[in-house]
XYZ file of C-alpha atoms in Angstrom:
414
model
C 13.525 2.326 47.908
C 12.159 -1.157 48.548
C 13.510 -4.334 46.989
C 10.730 -6.804 46.223
C 11.167 -10.272 44.736
C 8.485 -12.336 43.027
C 9.353 -16.030 42.874
C 7.455 -18.204 40.387
C 8.112 -21.942 40.293
C 8.473 -23.094 36.692
C 5.909 -25.583 35.340
C 5.209 -26.394 38.959
C 2.757 -29.302 38.824
C 4.561 -30.960 35.912
C 7.971 -30.409 37.534
C 6.800 -31.947 40.817
C 5.373 -35.001 39.037
C 8.622 -35.471 37.098
C 10.649 -35.566 40.322
C 9.290 -39.106 40.761
C 9.810 -39.975 37.081
C 13.505 -39.285 36.365
C 13.574 -41.270 33.128
C 10.635 -39.343 31.722
C 12.202 -36.103 32.921
C 15.514 -36.936 31.223
C 13.752 -37.847 27.965
C 12.635 -34.273 27.360
C 9.167 -35.503 26.386
C 6.244 -33.063 26.367
C 4.335 -33.582 29.617
C 1.109 -32.130 30.978
C -0.694 -32.543 34.278
C -4.419 -32.772 33.790
C -7.755 -33.592 35.276
C -8.710 -37.250 34.997
C -7.860 -38.292 31.409
C -10.841 -40.651 31.471
C -13.327 -37.921 32.316
C -15.480 -36.058 29.836
C -14.152 -32.661 30.766
C -10.466 -33.063 31.642
C -8.383 -29.932 31.225
C -4.692 -29.145 31.188
C -3.636 -27.881 34.617
C 0.061 -27.410 33.851
C 2.614 -28.289 31.207
C 6.390 -28.500 30.949
C 8.531 -26.437 28.584
C 8.558 -29.008 25.701
C 4.738 -29.143 25.801
C 4.588 -25.352 25.917
C 6.814 -25.216 22.829
C 4.244 -27.394 21.028
C 1.518 -24.869 21.775
C -0.128 -26.690 24.694
C -1.911 -24.185 26.917
C -3.092 -24.239 30.499
C -6.882 -24.624 30.924
C -7.518 -26.027 27.441
C -9.156 -29.436 27.121
C -7.136 -32.602 26.788
C -8.371 -33.263 23.276
C -7.344 -29.771 22.165
C -3.867 -30.277 23.612
C -3.458 -33.656 21.927
C -4.424 -32.232 18.556
C -1.419 -29.931 18.861
C 0.863 -32.497 20.482
C -0.058 -36.132 19.744
C 2.899 -37.417 21.808
C 1.845 -35.489 24.901
C 2.337 -37.530 28.088
C -0.554 -36.989 30.497
C -0.062 -37.296 34.247
C -2.772 -37.123 36.941
C -2.735 -34.312 39.490
C -1.821 -34.864 43.156
C -2.891 -31.858 45.182
C -1.309 -32.888 48.492
C 2.050 -33.390 46.808
C 1.950 -29.837 45.403
C 1.038 -28.390 48.770
C 3.929 -30.226 50.410
C 6.505 -29.000 47.883
C 5.081 -25.478 48.017
C 5.697 -25.518 51.761
C 9.259 -26.771 51.279
C 10.065 -23.993 48.808
C 8.452 -21.270 50.915
C 10.578 -22.455 53.837
C 13.634 -21.778 51.661
C 12.329 -18.271 50.924
C 11.903 -17.692 54.663
C 15.661 -18.034 55.156
C 16.122 -14.764 53.298
C 13.328 -12.687 54.863
C 10.418 -13.066 57.238
C 8.261 -11.048 54.809
C 7.017 -13.784 52.466
C 3.552 -13.414 50.935
C 2.214 -16.450 49.031
C 0.289 -15.335 45.944
C -0.665 -18.827 44.809
C 0.590 -22.351 45.390
C 3.605 -21.719 43.137
C 4.182 -17.965 43.529
C 5.331 -15.756 46.412
C 6.445 -12.178 46.971
C 9.430 -11.481 49.219
C 10.422 -8.113 50.672
C 14.213 -8.331 51.124
C 14.792 -4.609 51.694
C 15.951 -5.137 55.262
C 17.869 -8.374 54.753
C 19.600 -8.295 51.383
C 22.798 -6.860 52.911
C 23.244 -10.326 54.437
C 23.116 -12.052 51.050
C 25.248 -10.029 48.648
C 23.744 -6.585 49.021
C 21.512 -6.532 45.913
C 18.169 -7.946 44.948
C 19.756 -9.808 42.032
C 22.257 -11.483 44.385
C 19.440 -12.665 46.673
C 17.374 -13.870 43.716
C 20.270 -15.856 42.271
C 20.983 -17.462 45.655
C 17.315 -18.427 46.029
C 17.232 -19.959 42.547
C 20.371 -21.985 43.293
C 19.023 -23.167 46.659
C 15.671 -24.245 45.231
C 17.345 -26.063 42.342
C 19.902 -27.923 44.478
C 17.609 -28.807 47.375
C 14.414 -29.714 45.532
C 15.195 -30.313 41.870
C 12.661 -27.627 40.959
C 13.461 -24.340 39.245
C 12.142 -20.861 39.908
C 12.099 -17.620 37.944
C 12.513 -14.448 40.006
C 11.532 -10.880 39.273
C 13.301 -8.135 41.222
C 11.823 -4.654 41.401
C 10.777 -1.769 43.600
C 7.120 -2.846 43.850
C 5.061 -6.023 43.775
C 3.485 -5.578 40.352
C 6.761 -5.013 38.515
C 8.419 -7.848 40.466
C 5.713 -10.239 39.240
C 6.077 -8.997 35.694
C 9.811 -9.600 36.045
C 9.308 -13.241 36.971
C 7.106 -13.642 33.882
C 9.555 -11.797 31.618
C 12.086 -14.602 31.259
C 11.631 -18.333 31.991
C 12.672 -20.863 33.093
C 15.186 -20.487 35.946
C 15.969 -16.814 35.358
C 16.352 -13.541 37.232
C 14.987 -10.311 35.737
C 15.601 -6.950 37.390
C 13.127 -4.144 36.663
C 14.269 -0.746 37.902
C 12.953 2.844 37.837
C 15.363 3.387 34.970
C 14.456 0.429 32.710
C 10.765 -0.378 33.366
C 9.531 1.844 30.533
C 11.840 0.141 28.048
C 11.022 -3.394 29.225
C 7.336 -3.213 30.108
C 5.638 -0.388 28.263
C 5.779 -2.091 24.816
C 3.913 -5.138 26.193
C 0.174 -5.648 25.558
C -1.989 -4.161 28.294
C -3.255 -7.667 29.116
C 0.227 -8.466 30.480
C -0.443 -6.087 33.382
C -1.570 -7.748 36.607
C -5.373 -8.247 36.850
C -6.163 -6.640 33.460
C -8.670 -9.045 31.951
C -10.210 -9.329 28.526
C -13.218 -7.126 29.315
C -11.110 -4.241 30.648
C -8.711 -4.611 27.724
C -11.592 -4.362 25.236
C -12.874 -1.225 26.936
C -9.434 0.365 26.903
C -8.877 -0.595 23.268
C -11.887 1.555 22.412
C -9.856 4.528 23.664
C -6.665 3.561 21.866
C -5.037 1.873 24.862
C -3.376 -1.304 23.638
C -0.028 -1.394 25.398
C 1.064 -0.794 28.970
C 2.763 2.370 27.730
C -0.515 3.598 26.239
C -2.145 3.040 29.616
C 0.616 4.852 31.497
C 0.408 7.892 29.196
C -3.391 8.077 29.350
C -4.883 10.718 31.636
C -5.479 9.129 35.041
C -8.734 10.971 35.808
C -10.126 10.150 32.391
C -9.293 6.513 33.019
C -11.227 6.659 36.298
C -14.252 8.014 34.457
C -14.023 5.068 32.044
C -13.219 2.185 34.408
C -14.026 3.586 37.841
C -11.695 2.922 40.756
C -10.138 0.085 38.794
C -8.884 2.617 36.246
C -6.827 4.419 38.890
C -5.381 1.104 40.060
C -4.350 0.072 36.550
C -2.774 3.476 35.920
C -0.732 3.192 39.128
C 0.383 -0.275 38.108
C 1.528 0.909 34.673
C 3.419 3.956 35.956
C 5.147 2.180 38.837
C 3.177 4.094 41.466
C 1.921 0.931 43.192
C 3.355 0.553 46.709
C 1.324 -2.220 48.361
C 3.214 -3.920 51.201
C 4.285 -7.555 51.215
C 1.975 -9.138 53.802
C 3.237 -12.438 55.257
C 0.768 -15.301 55.521
C 0.611 -15.013 59.308
C -0.867 -11.498 58.994
C -3.382 -12.212 56.242
C -7.100 -12.648 56.961
C -8.358 -16.206 56.997
C -10.548 -17.752 54.295
C -14.175 -16.651 53.997
C -15.323 -20.064 52.822
C -13.985 -23.570 52.273
C -15.344 -25.659 49.437
C -14.725 -28.648 47.221
C -16.268 -29.656 43.913
C -16.086 -32.537 41.481
C -17.170 -33.210 37.918
C -18.043 -36.893 37.958
C -16.763 -39.523 35.564
C -20.372 -40.440 34.900
C -23.635 -38.753 35.805
C -25.033 -39.380 39.259
C -28.513 -40.879 39.227
C -30.446 -41.856 42.356
C -30.018 -41.293 46.067
C -27.267 -43.897 46.500
C -25.022 -42.127 43.994
C -25.811 -38.727 45.459
C -25.164 -39.809 49.048
C -21.801 -41.323 48.099
C -20.706 -38.168 46.306
C -21.913 -35.867 49.077
C -20.145 -37.956 51.737
C -16.822 -37.787 49.866
C -17.012 -34.040 49.228
C -18.179 -33.256 52.773
C -15.287 -35.309 54.163
C -12.823 -33.198 52.176
C -14.410 -29.894 53.222
C -14.527 -30.934 56.889
C -10.873 -31.936 56.797
C -9.858 -28.576 55.408
C -11.904 -26.743 58.005
C -10.129 -28.671 60.761
C -6.785 -27.955 59.139
C -7.570 -24.222 59.212
C -8.945 -24.372 62.769
C -12.325 -23.131 61.530
C -15.955 -24.183 61.754
C -18.741 -23.236 59.366
C -22.130 -21.970 60.432
C -23.738 -22.369 57.001
C -23.389 -24.756 54.075
C -24.030 -24.343 50.354
C -24.431 -26.909 47.609
C -24.211 -26.227 43.877
C -25.664 -28.844 41.538
C -24.810 -28.921 37.811
C -26.807 -30.977 35.341
C -25.462 -32.419 32.045
C -26.568 -29.253 30.212
C -24.317 -27.142 32.482
C -27.291 -25.589 34.243
C -26.531 -24.851 37.893
C -28.780 -24.531 40.907
C -27.445 -23.314 44.246
C -28.988 -23.836 47.696
C -27.747 -22.936 51.156
C -28.849 -23.115 54.778
C -27.758 -22.151 58.269
C -26.530 -24.953 60.495
C -27.866 -25.541 64.010
C -24.335 -25.213 65.434
C -20.848 -24.357 64.097
C -19.169 -27.518 62.846
C -16.266 -29.134 61.050
C -17.787 -32.616 61.252
C -18.279 -34.269 57.870
C -21.490 -36.011 58.961
C -23.068 -32.667 59.903
C -22.203 -31.254 56.489
C -23.418 -34.368 54.656
C -26.767 -34.374 56.452
C -27.353 -30.674 55.796
C -26.443 -30.985 52.123
C -28.667 -34.019 51.640
C -31.574 -32.070 53.149
C -30.972 -29.309 50.606
C -30.761 -31.737 47.697
C -33.871 -33.704 48.718
C -35.839 -30.442 48.894
C -34.755 -29.206 45.487
C -33.783 -32.131 43.239
C -35.570 -35.046 41.613
C -33.334 -38.106 42.272
C -33.883 -39.565 38.804
C -32.504 -36.388 37.209
C -28.797 -36.791 36.318
C -26.125 -34.728 38.087
C -22.890 -33.890 36.299
C -21.086 -32.064 39.121
C -21.470 -31.100 42.765
C -19.772 -28.473 44.911
C -20.083 -28.235 48.697
C -18.975 -25.067 50.478
C -18.757 -24.304 54.176
C -19.614 -20.644 54.761
C -19.799 -18.013 57.520
C -16.648 -19.342 59.148
C -15.659 -18.863 62.777
C -12.571 -19.929 64.700
C -12.994 -23.258 66.470
C -12.225 -21.598 69.810
C -14.920 -18.982 69.181
C -17.576 -21.445 68.016
C -20.064 -21.487 70.856
C -23.157 -23.666 70.765
C -26.489 -22.903 72.401
C -27.680 -25.966 74.257
C -30.989 -27.481 73.153
C -33.045 -28.901 76.030
C -34.739 -31.267 73.591
C -31.464 -32.558 72.097
C -29.201 -32.936 75.085
C -27.066 -35.560 73.395
C -26.238 -33.340 70.398
C -23.184 -31.600 71.879
C -21.541 -34.765 73.320
C -22.197 -36.547 70.020
C -20.543 -33.701 68.120
C -17.569 -33.779 70.508
C -17.088 -37.485 69.787
C -17.300 -36.907 66.037
C -14.864 -34.002 66.256
C -12.339 -36.183 68.082
C -12.849 -38.870 65.453
C -12.249 -36.307 62.706
C -8.961 -35.213 64.276
C -7.882 -38.848 64.599
C -8.599 -39.394 60.906
C -6.533 -36.296 60.073
C -3.597 -37.638 62.090
C -3.755 -41.039 60.382
C -3.877 -39.438 56.949
C -0.966 -37.151 57.810
C 1.123 -40.165 58.859
C 0.087 -42.750 56.280
C -1.264 -40.781 53.342
C -4.573 -39.396 52.177
C -5.980 -42.797 51.202
C -5.151 -44.443 54.562
C -8.661 -43.746 55.870
C -11.692 -43.267 53.659
C -15.445 -43.517 53.621
C -16.869 -46.867 52.616
C -19.629 -45.058 50.727
C -17.095 -43.191 48.618
C -15.367 -46.242 47.119
C -17.040 -45.690 43.756
C -14.305 -45.681 41.100
C -16.771 -45.438 38.221
C -17.932 -42.051 39.552
C -14.440 -40.611 39.921
C -14.466 -40.436 43.728
C -11.276 -42.478 44.068
C -7.826 -40.951 44.279
C -7.340 -37.196 43.992
C -9.485 -36.199 41.066
C -10.996 -33.170 42.768
C -11.724 -30.138 40.605
C -10.123 -27.797 43.113
C -6.590 -28.353 41.800
C -6.100 -24.937 40.163
C -4.413 -24.499 36.799
C -0.940 -22.946 36.966
C 1.440 -21.566 34.366
């Protein structure tokens, strides 16, 4: 039987921010990490335990959170900081097994079946050692679920927080998990739960006892998956990051502090977003062969346009020019824009990204080579001196929200 761990960093974003604020951390004040507090649509991305006790919830708006908790301390999000600490913690996990599968920035599965004899001989012993190592070396805490499959291991890490180990076995999973609402099961959303409620399925136990074939007729293939999850029949392997397929797209979006109006505003925003997307493509060693832009107006109406690129690229100028062509062809510049998202699509590895030479644009490839080298130089400078060490002159527009790290792609975490 396998021994799978699911490690979930507690209040990750808030805990990372409080590492640099020891006095605030020691005060026990309710703290939340959020989108820009000055924006019109800031949301709670993460909260610490005192804020959670006051009813503050992830993904609710700032004003909703402050109605519940007037003393809530709001901190801005810093994506690069979270990525760095996630890497540090996953390096600790890698000491215990080479089978580490990141599930999100603050969660990972570990298969310790073949290595736990080196660390006490049981999954609980490994989990407790990992919790102690993370706490002593980083100041962060982690809750760990230990079980015989990935789904139950994740449910174990959710079962008791913070800084706890929960072991779910073939003998106790019915007692611990079956009384829980069916929405506590991995990937069971509100729509599926409503459908199942129509057939009397309200708990995980109800789901497990329901006829599997009948569930398939109700929910399709998803019904069989949910039934396997509930009964402990799920046996998916832990797939380390090195063996996982690469991303299918790379994008970045931003809800602006004020509406964009006019080509100058739009060009500045596009340049900043394209710079971020290009940097991520280079980081992944990928080029995109198509680009997409999504435009949202103040009434939350979206339009989406995309186009093929003349050559695979991870150059920000190429992306900016293509996106501006799309916007000019489909948008009236006097119409206000609330948010923009730029996405590089149809990705290829940089070593596989061939380019057909154009006899009428002989300088295109050398120009792109120069811009690619420039992009890599910018990446190196930012890695050494920080994200803000090198920026675009056109993006220094604080009133729009392009400064700092106020990107909408910082995901909410529990």
